[in-house]
Coordinates of C-alpha atoms in Angstrom, one line a residue:
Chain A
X10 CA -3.8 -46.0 33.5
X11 CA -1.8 -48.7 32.6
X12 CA 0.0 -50.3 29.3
X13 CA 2.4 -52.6 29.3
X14 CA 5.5 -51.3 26.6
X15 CA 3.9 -54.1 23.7
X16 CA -0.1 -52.7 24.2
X17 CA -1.0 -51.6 21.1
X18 CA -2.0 -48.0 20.4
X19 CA -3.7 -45.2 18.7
X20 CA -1.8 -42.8 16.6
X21 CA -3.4 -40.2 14.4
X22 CA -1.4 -37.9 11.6
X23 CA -3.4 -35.3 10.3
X24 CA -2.5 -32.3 7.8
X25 CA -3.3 -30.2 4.9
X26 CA -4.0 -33.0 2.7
X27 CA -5.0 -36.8 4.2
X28 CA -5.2 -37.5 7.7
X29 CA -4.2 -40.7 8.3
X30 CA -5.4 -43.4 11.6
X31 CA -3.9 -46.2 12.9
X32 CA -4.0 -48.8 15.1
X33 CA -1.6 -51.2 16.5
X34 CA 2.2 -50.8 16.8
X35 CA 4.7 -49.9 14.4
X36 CA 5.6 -52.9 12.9
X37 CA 2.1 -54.1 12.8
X38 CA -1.0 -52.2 12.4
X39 CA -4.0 -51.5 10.8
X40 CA -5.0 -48.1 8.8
X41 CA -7.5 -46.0 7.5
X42 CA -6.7 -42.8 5.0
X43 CA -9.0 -39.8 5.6
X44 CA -9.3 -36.7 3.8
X45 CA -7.6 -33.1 5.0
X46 CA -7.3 -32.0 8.5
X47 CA -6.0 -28.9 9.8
X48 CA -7.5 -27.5 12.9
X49 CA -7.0 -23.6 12.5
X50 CA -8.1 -23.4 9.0
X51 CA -11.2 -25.8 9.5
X52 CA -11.9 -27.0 13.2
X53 CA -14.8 -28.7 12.9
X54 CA -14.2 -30.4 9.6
X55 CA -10.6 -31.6 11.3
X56 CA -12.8 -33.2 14.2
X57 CA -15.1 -34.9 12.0
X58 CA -12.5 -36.2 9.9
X59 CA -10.9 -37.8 12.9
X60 CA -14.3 -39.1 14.4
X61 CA -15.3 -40.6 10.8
X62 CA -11.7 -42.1 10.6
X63 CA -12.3 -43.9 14.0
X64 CA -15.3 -45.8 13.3
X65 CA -13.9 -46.2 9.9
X66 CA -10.6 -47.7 11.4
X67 CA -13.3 -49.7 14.2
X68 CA -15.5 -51.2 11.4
X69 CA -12.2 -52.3 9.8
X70 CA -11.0 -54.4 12.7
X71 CA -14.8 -54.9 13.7
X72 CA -14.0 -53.6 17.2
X73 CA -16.3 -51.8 19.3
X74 CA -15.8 -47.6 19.2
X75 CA -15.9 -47.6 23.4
X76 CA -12.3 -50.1 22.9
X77 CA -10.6 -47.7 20.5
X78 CA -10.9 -44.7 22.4
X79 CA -9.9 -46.0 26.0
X80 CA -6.3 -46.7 24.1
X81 CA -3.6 -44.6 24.6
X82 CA -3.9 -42.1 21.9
X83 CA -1.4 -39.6 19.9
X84 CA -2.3 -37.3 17.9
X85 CA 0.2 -35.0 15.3
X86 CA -2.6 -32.4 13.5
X87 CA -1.3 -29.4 11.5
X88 CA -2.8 -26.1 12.9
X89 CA -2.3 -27.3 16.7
X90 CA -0.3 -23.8 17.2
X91 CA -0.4 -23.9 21.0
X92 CA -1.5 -25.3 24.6
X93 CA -5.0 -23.5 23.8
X94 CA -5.4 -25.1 20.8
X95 CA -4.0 -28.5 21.5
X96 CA -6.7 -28.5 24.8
X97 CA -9.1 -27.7 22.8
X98 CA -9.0 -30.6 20.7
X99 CA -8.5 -32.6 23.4
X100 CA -12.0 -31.6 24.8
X101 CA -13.6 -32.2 21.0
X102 CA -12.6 -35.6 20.9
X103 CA -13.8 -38.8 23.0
X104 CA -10.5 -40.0 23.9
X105 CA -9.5 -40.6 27.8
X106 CA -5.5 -40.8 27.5
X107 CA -4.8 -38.8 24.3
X108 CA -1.3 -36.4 23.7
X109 CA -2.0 -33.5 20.8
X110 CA 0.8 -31.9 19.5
X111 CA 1.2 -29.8 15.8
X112 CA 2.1 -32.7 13.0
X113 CA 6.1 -32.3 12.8
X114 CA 7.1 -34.5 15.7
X115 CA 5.5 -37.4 14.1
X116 CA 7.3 -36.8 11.1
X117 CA 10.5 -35.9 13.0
X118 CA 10.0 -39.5 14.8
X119 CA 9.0 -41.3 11.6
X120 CA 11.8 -40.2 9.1
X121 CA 14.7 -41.0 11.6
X122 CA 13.0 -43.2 14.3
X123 CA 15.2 -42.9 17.6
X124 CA 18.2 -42.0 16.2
X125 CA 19.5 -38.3 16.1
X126 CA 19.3 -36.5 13.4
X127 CA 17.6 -33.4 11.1
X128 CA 14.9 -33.0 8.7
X129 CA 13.8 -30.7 6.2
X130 CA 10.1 -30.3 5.0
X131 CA 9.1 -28.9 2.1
X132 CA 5.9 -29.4 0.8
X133 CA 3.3 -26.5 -0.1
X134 CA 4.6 -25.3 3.3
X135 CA 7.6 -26.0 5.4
X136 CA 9.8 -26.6 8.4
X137 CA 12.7 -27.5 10.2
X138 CA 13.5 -30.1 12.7
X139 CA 16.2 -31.8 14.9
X140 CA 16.3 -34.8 17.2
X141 CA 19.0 -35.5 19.8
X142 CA 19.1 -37.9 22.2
X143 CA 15.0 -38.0 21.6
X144 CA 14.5 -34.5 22.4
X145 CA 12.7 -33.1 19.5
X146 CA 13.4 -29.0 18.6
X147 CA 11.4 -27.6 15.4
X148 CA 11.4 -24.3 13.5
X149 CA 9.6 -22.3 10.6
X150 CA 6.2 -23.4 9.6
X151 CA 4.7 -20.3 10.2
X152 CA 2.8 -20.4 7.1
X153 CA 2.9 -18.8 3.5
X154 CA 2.2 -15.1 4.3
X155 CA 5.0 -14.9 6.8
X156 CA 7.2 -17.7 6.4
X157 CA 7.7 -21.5 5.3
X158 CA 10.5 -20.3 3.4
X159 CA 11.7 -22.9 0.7
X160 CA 8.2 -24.5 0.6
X161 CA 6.3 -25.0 -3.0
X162 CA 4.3 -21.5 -2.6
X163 CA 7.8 -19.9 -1.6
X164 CA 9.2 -21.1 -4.7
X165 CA 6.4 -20.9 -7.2
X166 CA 5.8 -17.0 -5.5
X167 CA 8.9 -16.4 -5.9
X168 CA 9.6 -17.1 -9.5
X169 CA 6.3 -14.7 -10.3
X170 CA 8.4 -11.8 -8.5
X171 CA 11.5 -13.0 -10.1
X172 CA 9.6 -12.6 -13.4
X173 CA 8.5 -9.0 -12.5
X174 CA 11.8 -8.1 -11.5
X175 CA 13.0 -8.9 -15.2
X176 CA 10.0 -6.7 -16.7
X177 CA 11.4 -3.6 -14.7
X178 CA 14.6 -4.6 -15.3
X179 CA 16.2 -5.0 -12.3
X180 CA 17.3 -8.5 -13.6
X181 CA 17.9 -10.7 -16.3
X182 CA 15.5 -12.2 -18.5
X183 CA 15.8 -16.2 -19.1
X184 CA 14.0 -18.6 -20.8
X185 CA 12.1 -19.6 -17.7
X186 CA 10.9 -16.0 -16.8
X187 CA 9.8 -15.4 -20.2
X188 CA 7.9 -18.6 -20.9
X189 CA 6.1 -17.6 -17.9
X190 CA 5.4 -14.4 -18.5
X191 CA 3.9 -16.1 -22.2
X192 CA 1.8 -18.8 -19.6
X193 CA 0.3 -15.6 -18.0
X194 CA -0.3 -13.5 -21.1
X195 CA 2.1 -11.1 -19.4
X196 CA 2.7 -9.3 -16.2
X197 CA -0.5 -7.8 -15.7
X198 CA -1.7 -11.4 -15.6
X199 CA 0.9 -12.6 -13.3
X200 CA -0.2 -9.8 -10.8
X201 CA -4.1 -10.9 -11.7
X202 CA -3.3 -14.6 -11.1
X203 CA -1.2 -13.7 -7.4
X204 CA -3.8 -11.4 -6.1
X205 CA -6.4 -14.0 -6.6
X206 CA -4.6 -17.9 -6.5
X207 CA -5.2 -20.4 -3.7
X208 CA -1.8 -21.0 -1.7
X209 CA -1.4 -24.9 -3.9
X210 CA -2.0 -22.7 -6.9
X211 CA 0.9 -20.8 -6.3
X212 CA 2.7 -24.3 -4.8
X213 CA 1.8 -25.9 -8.2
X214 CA 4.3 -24.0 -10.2
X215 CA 7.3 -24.9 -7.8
X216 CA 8.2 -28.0 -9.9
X217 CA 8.8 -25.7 -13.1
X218 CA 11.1 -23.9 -11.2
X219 CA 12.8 -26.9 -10.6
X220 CA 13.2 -28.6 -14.0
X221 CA 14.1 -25.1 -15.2
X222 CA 16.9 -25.0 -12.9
X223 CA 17.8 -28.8 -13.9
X224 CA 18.7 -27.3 -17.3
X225 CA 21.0 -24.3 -16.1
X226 CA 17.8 -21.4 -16.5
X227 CA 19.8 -18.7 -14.3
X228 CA 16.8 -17.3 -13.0
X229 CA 15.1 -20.6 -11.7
X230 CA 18.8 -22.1 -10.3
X231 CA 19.1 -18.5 -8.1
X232 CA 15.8 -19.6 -6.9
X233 CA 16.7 -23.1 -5.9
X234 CA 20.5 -22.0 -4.5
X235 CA 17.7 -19.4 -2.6
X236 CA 15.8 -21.8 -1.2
X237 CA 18.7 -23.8 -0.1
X238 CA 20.7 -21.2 1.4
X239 CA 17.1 -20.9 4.0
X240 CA 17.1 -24.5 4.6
X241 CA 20.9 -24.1 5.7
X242 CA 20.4 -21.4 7.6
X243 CA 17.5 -22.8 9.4
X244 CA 19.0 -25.9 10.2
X245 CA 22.2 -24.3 11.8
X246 CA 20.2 -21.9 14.1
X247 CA 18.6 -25.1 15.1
X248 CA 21.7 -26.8 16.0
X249 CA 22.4 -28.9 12.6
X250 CA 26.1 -29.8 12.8
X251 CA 29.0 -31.7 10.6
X252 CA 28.1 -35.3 11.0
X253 CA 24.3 -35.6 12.1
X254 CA 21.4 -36.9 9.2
X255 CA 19.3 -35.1 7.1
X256 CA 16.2 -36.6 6.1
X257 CA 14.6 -34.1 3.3
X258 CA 11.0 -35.2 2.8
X259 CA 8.0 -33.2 1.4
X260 CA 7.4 -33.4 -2.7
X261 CA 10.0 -30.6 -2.8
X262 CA 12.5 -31.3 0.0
X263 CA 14.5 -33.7 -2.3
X264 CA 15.0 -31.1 -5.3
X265 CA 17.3 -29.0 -2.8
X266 CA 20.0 -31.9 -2.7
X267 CA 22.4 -30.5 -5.6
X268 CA 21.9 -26.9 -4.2
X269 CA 22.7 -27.6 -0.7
X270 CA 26.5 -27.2 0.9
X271 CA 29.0 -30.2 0.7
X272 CA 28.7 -30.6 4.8
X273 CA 25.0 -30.9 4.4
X274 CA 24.8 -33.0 1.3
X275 CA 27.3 -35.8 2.7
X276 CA 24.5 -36.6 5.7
X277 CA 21.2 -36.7 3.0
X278 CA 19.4 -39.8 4.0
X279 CA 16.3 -41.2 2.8
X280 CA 13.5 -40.6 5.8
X281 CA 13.0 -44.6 7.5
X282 CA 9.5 -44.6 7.5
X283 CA 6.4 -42.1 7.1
X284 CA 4.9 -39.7 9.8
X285 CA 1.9 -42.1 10.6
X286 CA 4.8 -45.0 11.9
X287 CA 6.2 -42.0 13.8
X288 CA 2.8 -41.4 15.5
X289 CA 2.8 -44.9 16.6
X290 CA 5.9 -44.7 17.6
X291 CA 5.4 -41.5 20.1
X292 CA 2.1 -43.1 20.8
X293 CA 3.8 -46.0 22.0
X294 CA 6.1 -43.9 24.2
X295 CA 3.1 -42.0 25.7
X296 CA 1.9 -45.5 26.7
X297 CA 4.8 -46.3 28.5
X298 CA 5.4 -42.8 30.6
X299 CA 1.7 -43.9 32.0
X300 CA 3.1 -47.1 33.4
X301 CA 6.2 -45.5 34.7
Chain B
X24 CA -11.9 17.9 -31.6
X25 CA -10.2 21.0 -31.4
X26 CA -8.8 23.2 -27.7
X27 CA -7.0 26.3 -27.5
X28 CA -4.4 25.4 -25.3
X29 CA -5.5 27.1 -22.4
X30 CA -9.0 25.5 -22.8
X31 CA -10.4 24.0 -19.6
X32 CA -10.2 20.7 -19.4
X33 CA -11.7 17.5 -17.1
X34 CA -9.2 15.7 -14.8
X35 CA -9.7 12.2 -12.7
X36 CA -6.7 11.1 -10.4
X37 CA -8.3 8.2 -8.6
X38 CA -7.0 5.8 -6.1
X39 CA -7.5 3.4 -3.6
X40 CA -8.3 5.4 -1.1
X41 CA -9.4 8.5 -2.8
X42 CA -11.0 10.1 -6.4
X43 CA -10.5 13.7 -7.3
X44 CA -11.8 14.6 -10.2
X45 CA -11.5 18.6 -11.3
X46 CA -12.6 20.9 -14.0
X47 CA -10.5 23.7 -15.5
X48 CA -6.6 24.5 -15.2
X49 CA -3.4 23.6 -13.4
X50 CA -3.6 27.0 -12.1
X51 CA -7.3 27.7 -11.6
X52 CA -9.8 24.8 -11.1
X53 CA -12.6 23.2 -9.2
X54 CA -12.5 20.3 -7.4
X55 CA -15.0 17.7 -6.1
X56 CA -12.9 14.5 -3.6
X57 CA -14.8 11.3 -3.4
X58 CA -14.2 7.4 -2.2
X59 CA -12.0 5.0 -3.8
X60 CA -11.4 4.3 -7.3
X61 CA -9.7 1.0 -8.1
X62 CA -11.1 -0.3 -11.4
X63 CA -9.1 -4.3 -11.1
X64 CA -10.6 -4.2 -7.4
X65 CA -14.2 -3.0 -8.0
X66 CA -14.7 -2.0 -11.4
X67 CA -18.2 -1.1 -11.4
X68 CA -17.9 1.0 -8.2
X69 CA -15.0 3.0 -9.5
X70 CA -17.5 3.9 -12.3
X71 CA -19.9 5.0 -9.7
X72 CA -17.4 7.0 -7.8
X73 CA -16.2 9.0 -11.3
X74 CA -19.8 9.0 -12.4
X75 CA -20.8 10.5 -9.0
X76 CA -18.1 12.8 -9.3
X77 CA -19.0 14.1 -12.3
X78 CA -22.3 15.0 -11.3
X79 CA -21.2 16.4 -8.2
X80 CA -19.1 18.6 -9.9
X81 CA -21.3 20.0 -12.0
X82 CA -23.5 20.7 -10.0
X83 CA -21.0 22.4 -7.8
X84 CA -20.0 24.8 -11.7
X85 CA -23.6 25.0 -12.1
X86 CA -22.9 23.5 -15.1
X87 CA -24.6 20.9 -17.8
X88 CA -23.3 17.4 -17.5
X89 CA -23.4 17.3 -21.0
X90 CA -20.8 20.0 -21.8
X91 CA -18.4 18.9 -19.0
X92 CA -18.4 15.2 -20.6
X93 CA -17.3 17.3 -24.1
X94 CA -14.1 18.4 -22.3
X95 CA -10.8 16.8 -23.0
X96 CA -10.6 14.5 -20.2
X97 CA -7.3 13.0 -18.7
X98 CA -7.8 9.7 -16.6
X99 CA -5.7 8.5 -14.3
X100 CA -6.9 5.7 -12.2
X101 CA -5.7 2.6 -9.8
X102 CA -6.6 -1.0 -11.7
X103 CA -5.8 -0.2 -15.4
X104 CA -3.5 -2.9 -15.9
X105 CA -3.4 -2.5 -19.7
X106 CA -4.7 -1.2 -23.2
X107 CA -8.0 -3.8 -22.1
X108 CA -8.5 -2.4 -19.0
X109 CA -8.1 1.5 -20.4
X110 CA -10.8 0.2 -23.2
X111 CA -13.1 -1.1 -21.2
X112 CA -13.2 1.7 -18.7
X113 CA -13.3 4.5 -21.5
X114 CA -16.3 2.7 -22.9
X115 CA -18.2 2.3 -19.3
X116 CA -18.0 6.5 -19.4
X117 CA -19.6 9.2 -21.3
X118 CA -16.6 11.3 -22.2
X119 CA -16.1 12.0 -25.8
X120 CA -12.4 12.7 -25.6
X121 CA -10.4 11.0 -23.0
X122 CA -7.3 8.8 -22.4
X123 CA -7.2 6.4 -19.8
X124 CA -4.0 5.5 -18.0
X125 CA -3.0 3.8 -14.5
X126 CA -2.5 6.5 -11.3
X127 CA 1.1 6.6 -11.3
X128 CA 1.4 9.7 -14.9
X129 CA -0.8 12.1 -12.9
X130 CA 1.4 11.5 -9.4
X131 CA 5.0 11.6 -11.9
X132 CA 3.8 14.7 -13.4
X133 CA 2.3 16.9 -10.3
X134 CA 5.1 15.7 -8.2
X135 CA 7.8 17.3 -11.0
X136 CA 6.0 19.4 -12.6
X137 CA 7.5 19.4 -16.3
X138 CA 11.3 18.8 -15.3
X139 CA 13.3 16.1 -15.5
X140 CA 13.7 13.5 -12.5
X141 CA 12.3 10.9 -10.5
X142 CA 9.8 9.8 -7.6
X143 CA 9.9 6.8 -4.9
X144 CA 6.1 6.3 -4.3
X145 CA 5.7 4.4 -0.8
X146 CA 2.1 4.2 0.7
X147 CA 0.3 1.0 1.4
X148 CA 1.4 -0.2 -1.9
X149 CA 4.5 1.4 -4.0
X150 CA 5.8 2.4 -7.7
X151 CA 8.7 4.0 -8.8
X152 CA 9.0 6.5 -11.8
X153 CA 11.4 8.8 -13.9
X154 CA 10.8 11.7 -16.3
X155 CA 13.2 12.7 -18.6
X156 CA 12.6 15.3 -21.5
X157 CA 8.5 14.8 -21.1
X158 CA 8.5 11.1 -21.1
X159 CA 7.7 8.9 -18.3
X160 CA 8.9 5.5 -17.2
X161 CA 7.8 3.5 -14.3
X162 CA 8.4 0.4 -12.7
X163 CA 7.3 -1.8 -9.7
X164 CA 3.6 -1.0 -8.2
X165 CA 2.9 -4.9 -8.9
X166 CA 1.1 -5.0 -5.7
X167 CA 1.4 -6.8 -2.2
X168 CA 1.3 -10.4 -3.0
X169 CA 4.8 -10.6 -5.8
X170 CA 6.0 -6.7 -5.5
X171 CA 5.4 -3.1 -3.7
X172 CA 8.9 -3.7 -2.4
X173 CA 9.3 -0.9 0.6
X174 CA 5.4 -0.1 0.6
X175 CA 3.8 0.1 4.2
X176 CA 2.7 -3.6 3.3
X177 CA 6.1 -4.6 2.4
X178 CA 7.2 -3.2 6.1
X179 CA 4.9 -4.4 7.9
X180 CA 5.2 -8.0 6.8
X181 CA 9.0 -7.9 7.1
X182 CA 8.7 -6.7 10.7
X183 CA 6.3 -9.9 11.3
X184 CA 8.1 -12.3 9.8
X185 CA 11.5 -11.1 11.3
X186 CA 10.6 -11.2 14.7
X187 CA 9.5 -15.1 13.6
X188 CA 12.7 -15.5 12.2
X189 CA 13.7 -14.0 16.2
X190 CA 11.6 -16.6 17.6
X191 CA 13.3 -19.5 15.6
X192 CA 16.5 -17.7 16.5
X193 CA 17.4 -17.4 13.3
X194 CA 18.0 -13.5 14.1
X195 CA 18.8 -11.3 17.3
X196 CA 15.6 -10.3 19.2
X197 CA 15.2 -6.8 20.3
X198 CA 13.0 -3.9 22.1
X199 CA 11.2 -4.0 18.9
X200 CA 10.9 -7.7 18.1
X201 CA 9.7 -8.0 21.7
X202 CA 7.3 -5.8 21.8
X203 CA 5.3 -7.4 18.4
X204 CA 5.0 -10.9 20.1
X205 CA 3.9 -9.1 23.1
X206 CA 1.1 -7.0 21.2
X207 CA 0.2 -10.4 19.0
X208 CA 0.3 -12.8 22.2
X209 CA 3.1 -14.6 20.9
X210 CA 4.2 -16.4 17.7
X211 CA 0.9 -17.9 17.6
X212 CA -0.9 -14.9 17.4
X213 CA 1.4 -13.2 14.7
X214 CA 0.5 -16.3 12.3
X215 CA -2.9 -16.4 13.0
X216 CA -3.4 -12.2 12.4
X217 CA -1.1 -12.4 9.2
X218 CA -3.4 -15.1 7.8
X219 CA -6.4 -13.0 8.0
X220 CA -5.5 -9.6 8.0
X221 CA -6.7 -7.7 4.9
X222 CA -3.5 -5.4 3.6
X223 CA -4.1 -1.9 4.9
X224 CA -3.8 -4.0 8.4
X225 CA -0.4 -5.2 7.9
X226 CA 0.5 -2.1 6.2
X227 CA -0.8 -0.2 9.3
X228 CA 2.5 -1.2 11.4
X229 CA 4.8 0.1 8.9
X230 CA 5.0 3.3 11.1
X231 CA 5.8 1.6 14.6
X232 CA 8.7 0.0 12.0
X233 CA 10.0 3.7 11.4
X234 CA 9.9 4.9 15.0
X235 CA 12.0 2.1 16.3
X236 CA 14.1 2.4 13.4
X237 CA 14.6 6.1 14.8
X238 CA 15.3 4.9 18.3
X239 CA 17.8 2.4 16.8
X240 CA 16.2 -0.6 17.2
X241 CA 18.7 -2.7 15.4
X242 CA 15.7 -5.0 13.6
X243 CA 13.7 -2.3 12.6
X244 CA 16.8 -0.7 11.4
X245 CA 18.0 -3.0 8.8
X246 CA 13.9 -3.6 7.5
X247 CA 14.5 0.2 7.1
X248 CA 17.9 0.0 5.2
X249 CA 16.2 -3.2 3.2
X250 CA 13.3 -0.5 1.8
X251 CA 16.2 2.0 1.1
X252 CA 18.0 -1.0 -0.7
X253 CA 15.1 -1.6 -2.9
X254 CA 13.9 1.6 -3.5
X255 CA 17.8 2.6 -4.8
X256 CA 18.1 -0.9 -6.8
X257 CA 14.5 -0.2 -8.6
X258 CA 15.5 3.5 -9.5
X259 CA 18.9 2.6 -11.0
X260 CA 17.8 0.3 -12.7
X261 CA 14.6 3.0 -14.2
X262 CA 17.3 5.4 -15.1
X263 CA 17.7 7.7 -12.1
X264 CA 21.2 8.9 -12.7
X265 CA 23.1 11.1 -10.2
X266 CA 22.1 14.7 -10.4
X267 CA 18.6 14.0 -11.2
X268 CA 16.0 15.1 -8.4
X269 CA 13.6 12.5 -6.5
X270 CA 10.7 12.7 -5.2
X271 CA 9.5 10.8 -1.9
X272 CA 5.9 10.5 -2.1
X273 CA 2.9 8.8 -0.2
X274 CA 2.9 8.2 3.4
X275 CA 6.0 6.4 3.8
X276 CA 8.2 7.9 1.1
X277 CA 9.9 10.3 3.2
X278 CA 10.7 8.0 6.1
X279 CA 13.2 6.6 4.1
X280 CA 15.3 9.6 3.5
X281 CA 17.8 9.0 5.8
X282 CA 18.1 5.5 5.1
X283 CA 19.0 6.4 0.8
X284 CA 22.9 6.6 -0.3
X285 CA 24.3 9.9 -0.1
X286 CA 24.0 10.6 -4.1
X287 CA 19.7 10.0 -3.5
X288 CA 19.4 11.7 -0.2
X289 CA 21.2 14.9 -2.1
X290 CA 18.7 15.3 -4.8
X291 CA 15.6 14.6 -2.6
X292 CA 13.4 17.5 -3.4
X293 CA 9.5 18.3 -2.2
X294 CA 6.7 17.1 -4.8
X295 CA 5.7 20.5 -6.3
X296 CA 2.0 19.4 -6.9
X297 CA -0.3 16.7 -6.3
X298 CA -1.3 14.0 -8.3
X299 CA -4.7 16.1 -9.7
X300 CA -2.4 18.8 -10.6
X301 CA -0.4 16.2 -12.6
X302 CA -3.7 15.1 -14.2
X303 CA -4.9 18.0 -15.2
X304 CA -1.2 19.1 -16.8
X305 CA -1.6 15.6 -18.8
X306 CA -5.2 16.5 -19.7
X307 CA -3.8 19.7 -21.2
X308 CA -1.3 18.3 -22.8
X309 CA -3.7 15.8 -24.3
X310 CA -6.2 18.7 -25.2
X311 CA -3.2 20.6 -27.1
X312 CA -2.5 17.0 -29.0
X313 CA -6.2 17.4 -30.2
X314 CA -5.2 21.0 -32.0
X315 CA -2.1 19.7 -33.7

């Protein structure tokens, strides 16, 4: 197969939330938004979303279906967790030249473009990444049982057993815990609510945490200088040094800035472009490794 | 309602995994053991299992139900989360006389009999307690989503996400670390397990966590030393002073032993009783409040 370095492409950025399809290059493309797609927690209803999203994108630049899927094709999905899991997307999908990978290296690629650099995602869930002379290294993300430290249900499950702590005493109260030990009707209704709250229900108390913490509540700023400390730790195992960019993107990643060390802080810049631009831009490069 | 105080009395010490319910005295009793009572879990089976119980007994006396449910009856059960939950339990059973509390009084009281001091409580979930002069205190036991700090949950999930936090070399792999990512086909595997696996399941590899711990796996060592740390910080902050004896109860109680400062590890005494035995000492006690 064959492309010259201008062809346009195909780039698709799905996650938890929107999937997004484009078409084109990166400075000029067309687009269609789509609803969630994740392919561990729903595999089929990922596929469909990207299927419907193609003849969507198709009717929109009335081209034929058989045109779109003979482009070179990349795809950034959440849930892609391995080889197995990338090839079997590949093998539900109609594409002939298609690359899967897990959705950070589009966003990686779209909040820095070529240039090296770091980011920091924290949404509902998290993760770390660094690029370096293009090569592309990631970490965290394993989810909200085990890990996405720093992410909204991090944060929002954290200030619950924060508030618990201060019932048995082992810390202080604030104003923060107990207006949310009032919002539960107590502990036994924070312990009701966690045993029985969707992962974004627990996510959707993050930004109390951080407009306590914005007016000094000791309880939510140890939180946030928590949550900070994990984001600087992750990024230095990574290989996050003096000097190289930090992009912090997510709805959360931006309330860490004041909490973060000086070092860090000094290299916060605001992510260049979003992760669907960084699909077409790895798209783009996939093209070209089939001409060379 | 009046008792001699060394009436018989009803008894019901109920749990997740286990009921007992007995008739009689601390010292002389019968006992009937059924399934799980958790009344926040499954409220209407918990009923069953007590009502079950109660009939079982009986007929195991050769006794009328009717003058068994006229005994002073101490409840102790998993699931009462408050004064509503007590309520509404009392009024889904026949007894005429009865107080209702959570499961932790009954496993205080058999554990120390009437003295003073203090129990660590670390099965699949945990609680801590103290009992000083007849009164009892507790903290923790908010369950595995916010709390059960040191619990066979607690373990087990630290041990997962550690050897993550190995994987993202955030932290030193070792023989332990290894061997999880081998027995979970990788990091992949540990994610995907974590996000489906009900409790008792993650709770189940809190005892491969102890036996590296006792080989010195370093990893498994400081999850070990992180239980201890939490187990210490929730029962100084409950009271436990030095010279007061503790109790390590439920499966992995004792496992920390070695792990406590030296001032715990020197008091650490053997539960005299078990938790019926503590239930039907409160059930007395309650009878002997009915004379005065």
């Amino acid at each position: 197969m064959k492309n010259a370095p201008d062809a346009n492409v195909l780039a698709i950025d799905g996650g938890g939330t929107h999937c997004r399809i484009a078409y084109g290059s990166c400075e000029n493309h067309s687009l269609v938004d789509m609803g969630a797609a994740n392919v561990s927690s729903d595999f089929e209803g990922a596929v469909n979303t990207i299927l419907g999203g193609v003849e969507a994108l198709c009717a929109k630049l009335q081209m034929p279906v058989a045109d779109l899927i003979a482009c070179p094709c990349y795809i950034g999905v959440a849930g892609v967790t391995g080889p197995q899991m990338a090839a079997r997307l590949r093998k539900a999908l109609p594409f002939s030249h298609v690359q899967v990978t897990d959705d950070r290296p589009p966003a990686l690629r779209g909040a820095l473009g070529a240039k090296d650099g770091a980011i920091a995602h924290c949404g509902t869930g998290s993760f770390w990444g660094v690029q370096l002379g293009g090569a592309q290294k990631f970490a965290g993300g394993w989810g909200y049982v085990l890990g996405d430290e720093a992410s909204g249900h991090w944060l929002g499950r954290a200030a619950l057993s924060a508030t618990l702590e201060t019932v048995d005493e082992r810390r202080c109260a604030t104003d923060f815990s107990q207006s949310l030990l009032a919002q539960y009707d107590g502990a036994a209704g924070i312990v009701r609510f966690a045993t029985h709250a969707r992962p974004e229900e627990i996510a959707a108390l993050a930004p109390l945490v951080c407009s306590a913490a914005a007016q000094d509540d000791p309880l939510a700023l140890a939180l946030m200088q928590a949550g900070a400390q994990e984001i600087t730790q992750s990024l230095t195992a990574l290989g996050w040094h003096e000097g190289l960019d930090l992009c912090l993107t997510g709805g959360l990643g931006g309330e860490y800035h004041p909490y973060l060390p000086p070092a860090l802080q000094a290299r916060i810049t605001a992510p260049a472009a979003a992760p669907i631009i960084g699909a077409l831009a790895l798209a783009s490069d996939f093209a070209r490794e089939g001409v060379a």
